[in-house]
CSV table of C-alpha atoms in Angstrom, one decimal:
chain,number,residue,atom,x,y,z
A,1,MET,CA,0.0,0.0,0.0
A,2,SER,CA,1.3,3.4,-0.9
A,3,GLU,CA,1.9,6.2,1.7
A,4,ALA,CA,-1.1,8.0,0.2
A,5,ASP,CA,-3.3,4.9,0.6
A,6,GLU,CA,-2.2,4.4,4.2
A,7,ALA,CA,-3.0,8.0,5.0
A,8,SER,CA,-6.4,7.6,3.5
A,9,ALA,CA,-7.1,4.4,5.3
A,10,ALA,CA,-6.1,6.0,8.6
A,11,THR,CA,-8.6,8.8,8.3
A,12,THR,CA,-12.3,8.8,8.7
A,13,THR,CA,-14.8,10.5,6.3
A,14,ASP,CA,-14.9,13.6,8.6
A,15,GLY,CA,-11.2,14.0,8.5
A,16,ARG,CA,-10.4,12.5,11.9
A,17,ARG,CA,-7.7,10.0,12.2
A,18,SER,CA,-9.5,6.7,12.9
A,19,ALA,CA,-7.0,5.6,15.6
A,20,TYR,CA,-7.6,8.7,17.6
A,21,GLY,CA,-10.1,9.2,20.5
A,22,THR,CA,-12.0,12.4,21.2
A,23,LEU,CA,-11.3,15.2,23.6
A,24,SER,CA,-14.7,16.2,25.2
A,25,VAL,CA,-14.8,19.4,27.3
A,26,VAL,CA,-17.7,18.5,29.5
A,27,GLY,CA,-19.8,21.1,31.4
A,28,ILE,CA,-21.3,19.5,34.5
A,29,GLY,CA,-23.3,22.5,35.7
A,30,PRO,CA,-23.2,23.0,39.4
A,31,GLY,CA,-21.8,19.5,39.6
A,32,LEU,CA,-24.5,17.5,41.4
A,33,PRO,CA,-26.1,14.7,39.4
A,34,HIS,CA,-29.6,16.2,39.2
A,35,ASP,CA,-28.5,19.3,37.3
A,36,MET,CA,-26.2,17.4,34.8
A,37,THR,CA,-27.3,16.6,31.3
A,38,GLN,CA,-27.7,13.0,30.2
A,39,ARG,CA,-25.1,13.6,27.5
A,40,ALA,CA,-22.5,14.9,30.1
A,41,LYS,CA,-23.1,11.8,32.3
A,42,GLN,CA,-22.7,9.5,29.3
A,43,VAL,CA,-19.5,11.1,28.0
A,44,ILE,CA,-17.9,10.9,31.5
A,45,ARG,CA,-19.0,7.4,32.2
A,46,THR,CA,-17.7,6.0,29.0
A,47,ALA,CA,-14.4,8.1,28.8
A,48,ASP,CA,-11.1,6.3,29.0
A,49,CYS,CA,-9.7,9.2,31.0
A,50,VAL,CA,-11.4,11.8,33.1
A,51,ILE,CA,-9.7,15.1,34.1
A,52,ALA,CA,-11.5,16.7,37.0
A,53,SER,CA,-10.8,18.6,40.2
A,54,ASN,CA,-11.2,16.9,43.6
A,55,LEU,CA,-14.5,18.7,44.2
A,56,TYR,CA,-15.9,17.6,40.8
A,57,GLN,CA,-14.7,14.1,41.4
A,58,GLU,CA,-16.7,14.0,44.6
A,59,PHE,CA,-19.8,15.3,42.9
A,60,LEU,CA,-19.5,12.8,40.0
A,61,ARG,CA,-19.2,9.8,42.4
A,62,ARG,CA,-22.6,10.6,44.0
A,63,ASP,CA,-24.6,8.8,41.4
A,64,GLY,CA,-22.0,6.5,40.0
A,65,THR,CA,-21.0,8.8,37.1
A,66,LEU,CA,-17.5,8.0,38.3
A,67,PRO,CA,-16.6,4.7,40.0
A,68,PRO,CA,-16.1,4.9,43.8
A,69,GLU,CA,-12.7,5.4,45.3
A,70,SER,CA,-12.9,1.7,46.5
A,71,ALA,CA,-12.6,0.7,42.8
A,72,GLU,CA,-9.1,2.1,42.6
A,73,LEU,CA,-6.4,-0.3,41.3
A,74,GLU,CA,-2.9,-0.3,42.6
A,75,ALA,CA,-0.1,0.2,40.0
A,76,SER,CA,1.5,-3.1,39.2
A,77,ALA,CA,2.6,-5.2,36.3
A,78,ASP,CA,-0.2,-7.7,37.1
A,79,THR,CA,-2.9,-5.0,36.6
A,80,GLY,CA,-1.2,-3.3,33.7
A,81,VAL,CA,-1.6,0.0,35.6
A,82,ASP,CA,1.2,2.5,35.7
A,83,GLU,CA,1.6,5.8,37.6
A,84,ALA,CA,0.0,8.0,34.9
A,85,GLY,CA,-3.1,8.6,37.1
A,86,THR,CA,-5.6,6.9,39.4
A,87,VAL,CA,-7.0,3.9,37.6
A,88,LEU,CA,-10.5,2.7,38.5
A,89,GLU,CA,-12.2,-0.5,37.6
A,90,ARG,CA,-15.7,-0.1,36.4
A,91,PRO,CA,-18.5,-2.7,37.1
A,92,ASP,CA,-18.0,-4.1,33.6
A,93,GLY,CA,-14.3,-4.8,34.3
A,94,THR,CA,-13.0,-2.0,32.0
A,95,HIS,CA,-10.6,0.6,33.4
A,96,GLN,CA,-10.9,4.3,33.6
A,97,THR,CA,-8.1,6.7,34.4
A,98,LEU,CA,-8.8,9.6,36.7
A,99,VAL,CA,-6.5,12.6,36.5
A,100,ARG,CA,-6.7,15.4,39.1
A,101,SER,CA,-7.1,18.9,37.7
A,102,SER,CA,-5.9,22.0,39.5
A,103,MET,CA,-5.6,25.7,38.5
A,104,GLY,CA,-1.8,25.6,38.2
A,105,ARG,CA,-1.7,22.6,35.9
A,106,GLN,CA,-4.0,23.5,33.0
A,107,VAL,CA,-1.4,23.8,30.3
A,108,GLU,CA,0.2,20.6,31.4
A,109,LEU,CA,-3.1,18.8,31.5
A,110,ALA,CA,-4.1,20.1,28.0
A,111,ARG,CA,-0.9,18.6,26.6
A,112,GLU,CA,-1.6,15.3,28.4
A,113,ALA,CA,-5.1,15.3,27.0
A,114,PHE,CA,-3.9,15.7,23.4
A,115,GLU,CA,-1.4,12.8,23.8
A,116,ARG,CA,-4.0,10.5,25.3
A,117,VAL,CA,-6.4,11.3,22.4
A,118,ARG,CA,-3.7,10.6,19.9
A,119,ASP,CA,-3.1,7.3,21.6
A,120,GLY,CA,-6.7,6.4,21.0
A,121,GLU,CA,-8.3,7.4,24.3
A,122,ASP,CA,-11.5,9.2,24.7
A,123,VAL,CA,-10.8,12.0,27.2
A,124,ALA,CA,-13.4,13.9,29.3
A,125,HIS,CA,-12.0,17.2,30.5
A,126,VAL,CA,-14.5,18.4,33.2
A,127,SER,CA,-15.5,22.0,33.5
A,128,GLY,CA,-17.9,23.4,36.1
A,129,GLY,CA,-21.0,25.2,34.7
A,130,ASP,CA,-20.8,25.5,31.0
A,131,PRO,CA,-17.4,25.2,29.3
A,132,ASN,CA,-18.1,28.3,27.2
A,133,VAL,CA,-19.0,30.6,30.1
A,134,TYR,CA,-15.6,31.3,31.8
A,135,GLY,CA,-14.9,27.6,31.6
A,136,LYS,CA,-12.3,25.4,30.0
A,137,SER,CA,-13.2,25.4,26.3
A,138,ASP,CA,-11.1,28.4,25.2
A,139,LEU,CA,-8.0,27.1,26.9
A,140,LEU,CA,-8.2,23.8,25.1
A,141,PHE,CA,-8.6,25.5,21.7
A,142,THR,CA,-5.9,28.0,22.4
A,143,MET,CA,-3.5,25.2,23.6
A,144,ALA,CA,-4.4,23.1,20.5
A,145,GLU,CA,-3.3,26.0,18.3
A,146,ALA,CA,-0.1,26.6,20.4
A,147,GLU,CA,0.8,22.9,20.5
A,148,ASP,CA,0.1,22.3,16.8
A,149,ALA,CA,-2.7,19.9,17.8
A,150,GLY,CA,-5.1,20.7,15.0
A,151,ASP,CA,-5.3,16.9,14.4
A,152,VAL,CA,-7.0,16.3,17.8
A,153,PRO,CA,-10.8,16.2,17.6
A,154,ILE,CA,-12.5,18.4,20.2
A,155,GLU,CA,-16.2,18.5,21.2
A,156,ILE,CA,-18.0,20.7,23.7
A,157,VAL,CA,-20.7,19.3,26.0
A,158,PRO,CA,-22.8,22.1,27.4
A,159,GLY,CA,-23.8,22.5,31.0
A,160,VAL,CA,-25.9,24.7,33.3
A,161,THR,CA,-24.0,27.9,34.1
A,162,ALA,CA,-24.3,29.8,37.4
A,163,ALA,CA,-26.3,32.6,35.8
A,164,LEU,CA,-29.0,30.2,34.7
A,165,GLY,CA,-29.0,28.0,37.8
A,166,GLY,CA,-29.1,31.1,40.0
A,167,ALA,CA,-31.9,32.7,37.9
A,168,ALA,CA,-34.0,29.6,38.2
A,169,ASN,CA,-33.7,29.8,42.0
A,170,LEU,CA,-34.8,33.5,41.9
A,171,GLY,CA,-37.7,33.1,39.6
A,172,ALA,CA,-37.6,34.8,36.2
A,173,PRO,CA,-35.0,37.6,36.3
A,174,LEU,CA,-33.4,36.8,32.9
A,175,SER,CA,-36.6,36.7,30.8
A,176,ASN,CA,-35.5,39.9,29.0
A,177,ASP,CA,-32.0,40.8,27.6
A,178,PHE,CA,-29.1,40.0,30.0
A,179,CYS,CA,-25.4,39.8,30.0
A,180,THR,CA,-22.6,38.3,32.2
A,181,VAL,CA,-19.5,40.1,33.2
A,182,SER,CA,-16.5,38.5,34.9
A,183,LEU,CA,-14.8,40.6,37.6
A,184,SER,CA,-11.5,38.6,37.3
A,185,ASP,CA,-8.7,40.9,36.2
A,186,LYS,CA,-6.3,38.1,35.4
A,187,TRP,CA,-6.7,38.7,31.6
A,188,ARG,CA,-8.6,42.0,31.5
A,189,GLY,CA,-7.7,45.2,33.2
A,190,TRP,CA,-10.2,47.0,35.4
A,191,ASP,CA,-10.5,49.9,32.9
A,192,GLU,CA,-12.0,47.4,30.4
A,193,ILE,CA,-14.2,45.7,33.1
A,194,GLU,CA,-15.6,49.1,34.1
A,195,GLU,CA,-16.3,50.0,30.5
A,196,LYS,CA,-18.3,46.8,30.0
A,197,LEU,CA,-20.2,47.3,33.3
A,198,ARG,CA,-21.1,50.9,32.4
A,199,ALA,CA,-22.2,49.9,28.9
A,200,ALA,CA,-24.4,47.1,30.2
A,201,ALA,CA,-26.0,49.3,32.8
A,202,ILE,CA,-26.7,52.1,30.2
A,203,SER,CA,-28.1,49.6,27.7
A,204,GLY,CA,-30.6,48.1,30.1
A,205,PHE,CA,-29.2,44.6,30.4
A,206,VAL,CA,-29.9,42.6,33.5
A,207,VAL,CA,-26.3,42.0,34.7
A,208,VAL,CA,-24.9,38.8,36.2
A,209,LEU,CA,-21.5,39.2,37.9
A,210,TYR,CA,-19.1,36.3,38.0
A,211,ASN,CA,-15.9,36.0,40.1
A,212,CYS,CA,-17.4,38.3,42.8
A,213,TRP,CA,-14.5,37.8,45.3
A,214,ARG,CA,-12.6,40.2,43.0
A,215,ASP,CA,-13.6,43.8,44.0
A,216,TYR,CA,-17.3,43.3,43.7
A,217,GLU,CA,-17.9,46.6,45.6
A,218,ARG,CA,-16.0,48.4,42.8
A,219,ALA,CA,-18.2,46.8,40.2
A,220,VAL,CA,-21.4,47.7,42.2
A,221,SER,CA,-20.3,51.3,42.5
A,222,VAL,CA,-19.9,51.6,38.7
A,223,LEU,CA,-23.4,50.1,38.1
A,224,ARG,CA,-24.8,52.6,40.7
A,225,GLU,CA,-23.6,55.5,38.6
A,226,GLU,CA,-25.8,54.4,35.7
A,227,ARG,CA,-28.7,52.6,37.4
A,228,ALA,CA,-31.1,53.5,40.2
A,229,ASP,CA,-30.3,52.3,43.7
A,230,ASP,CA,-33.8,50.8,44.2
A,231,VAL,CA,-33.6,48.3,41.3
A,232,PRO,CA,-33.8,44.7,42.6
A,233,ALA,CA,-30.6,42.7,43.0
A,234,ALA,CA,-29.6,39.4,44.4
A,235,ILE,CA,-26.6,37.6,45.8
A,236,ILE,CA,-26.5,33.9,44.9
A,237,ASN,CA,-24.2,31.3,46.5
A,238,ASP,CA,-23.6,27.8,45.2
A,239,ALA,CA,-26.6,27.7,42.9
A,240,GLY,CA,-27.7,24.1,42.4
A,241,ARG,CA,-25.3,22.6,45.0
A,242,GLY,CA,-27.5,22.5,48.0
A,243,GLU,CA,-25.3,21.8,51.1
A,244,ALA,CA,-22.5,20.3,49.0
A,245,GLY,CA,-20.8,23.4,47.9
A,246,ARG,CA,-18.1,25.5,49.5
A,247,ASN,CA,-20.3,28.2,51.0
A,248,VAL,CA,-20.6,27.7,54.8
A,249,ASP,CA,-24.3,28.4,54.7
A,250,GLY,CA,-25.0,26.1,51.8
A,251,GLU,CA,-27.0,27.2,48.7
A,252,THR,CA,-28.5,30.7,49.4
A,253,GLN,CA,-30.3,33.5,47.6
A,254,THR,CA,-30.4,37.0,49.1
A,255,ILE,CA,-32.8,39.4,47.4
A,256,THR,CA,-32.0,43.1,48.0
A,257,THR,CA,-31.5,46.2,45.9
A,258,LEU,CA,-28.5,47.6,44.0
A,259,GLY,CA,-27.9,50.3,46.5
A,260,ALA,CA,-28.1,47.9,49.5
A,261,LEU,CA,-25.7,45.3,48.0
A,262,PRO,CA,-22.7,46.7,50.0
A,263,ASP,CA,-24.6,46.1,53.2
A,264,HIS,CA,-24.6,42.4,52.5
A,265,ASP,CA,-20.8,41.9,52.2
A,266,GLU,CA,-20.8,38.8,54.4
A,267,LYS,CA,-23.1,37.1,51.9
A,268,VAL,CA,-20.5,37.4,49.1
A,269,GLY,CA,-18.3,34.4,49.4
A,270,GLY,CA,-15.8,32.7,47.1
A,271,MET,CA,-15.9,31.1,43.7
A,272,GLY,CA,-19.5,30.0,44.1
A,273,SER,CA,-20.9,33.5,44.5
A,274,SER,CA,-22.5,35.5,41.8
A,275,ILE,CA,-24.5,38.7,41.8
A,276,LEU,CA,-27.5,39.6,39.7
A,277,VAL,CA,-28.6,43.2,39.2
A,278,GLY,CA,-32.0,43.8,37.7
A,279,THR,CA,-33.3,46.8,35.7
A,280,HIS,CA,-36.2,49.3,36.2
A,281,GLU,CA,-38.5,46.6,34.7
A,282,THR,CA,-37.5,43.9,37.3
A,283,ASP,CA,-40.0,43.4,40.1
A,284,VAL,CA,-40.0,41.6,43.4
A,285,TRP,CA,-42.9,39.2,43.0
A,286,GLU,CA,-44.4,37.8,46.2
A,287,ASN,CA,-46.6,34.7,46.7
A,288,ASP,CA,-47.6,32.7,49.8
A,289,TYR,CA,-44.2,31.0,50.0
A,290,ARG,CA,-41.4,33.4,49.2
A,291,ASP,CA,-40.2,36.3,47.1
A,292,PHE,CA,-39.1,36.0,43.5
A,293,LEU,CA,-37.5,38.3,40.9
A,294,VAL,CA,-39.3,38.7,37.6
A,295,THR,CA,-38.1,40.8,34.6
A,296,PRO,CA,-41.0,40.8,32.1
A,297,ARG,CA,-39.9,40.5,28.4
A,298,GLY,CA,-40.0,44.0,27.1
A,299,GLY,CA,-42.0,45.1,30.2
A,300,ARG,CA,-45.1,43.4,28.8
A,301,ASP,CA,-48.2,42.5,30.9
A,302,VAL,CA,-50.8,39.8,30.6
A,303,GLU,CA,-52.6,41.5,27.7
A,304,ASP,CA,-49.5,41.1,25.6
A,305,PHE,CA,-49.6,37.3,25.6
């Protein structure tokens, strides 16, 4: 067989090398099983290798999406297991490698994922929330370009992001136009963050703030310059995680106003905290059970339906 024929035989009709696996960047939403999509569960359960943080590993074991820690195999010649990661034995006898993810290892883990896929493994790279909302997807594509890994097939499995999970807990605050703004200044300077916040406030978007442990008071002060203090707002912690998250008080929602947000500083925790700021159309809607936030689409009422 000629080299051209061999190359053709080694490539599928969609251009992917037939011996390769697939790199799936999987959004698991808040992380608990009840808010994961069926597709996300299936991809993780069947992957040859799963890359996930300790917290996400804990979540994924709750319903058997990942095998329990008791299924771990010791590295030995008899088991065929090396030291490349924790290897678990699934109920059907097949093996699954589990690699711990951490913030300081993302570049290294991306390279490892590419090599595993080239070796024929299906890799599930776990991202909290949705991979496209301040998640892992851009890193994997950027690394693929930097590492000349255009041959590696990548797919994105969506998940429930904090803005959507938190909004569901609050009622219907995102039923009109909204935007998300990250307060992390790791890649963007504060001048740019402030410009986006100001434009969002002037444009009438409901605004959801991510990474609120980074100068959220500064962000609130910018919004207050362009939006009335009495518009409804909310602080959301660990949306969709119940008591399993990192917030000491568990999953909480605090409804307040934009002007009063600084008075609730103790409610703004770590990475699981987000803040929602409504518009002049957002109302606090009360029923017999609790308060909700509602932003009618275009300010419409019942007669508009």
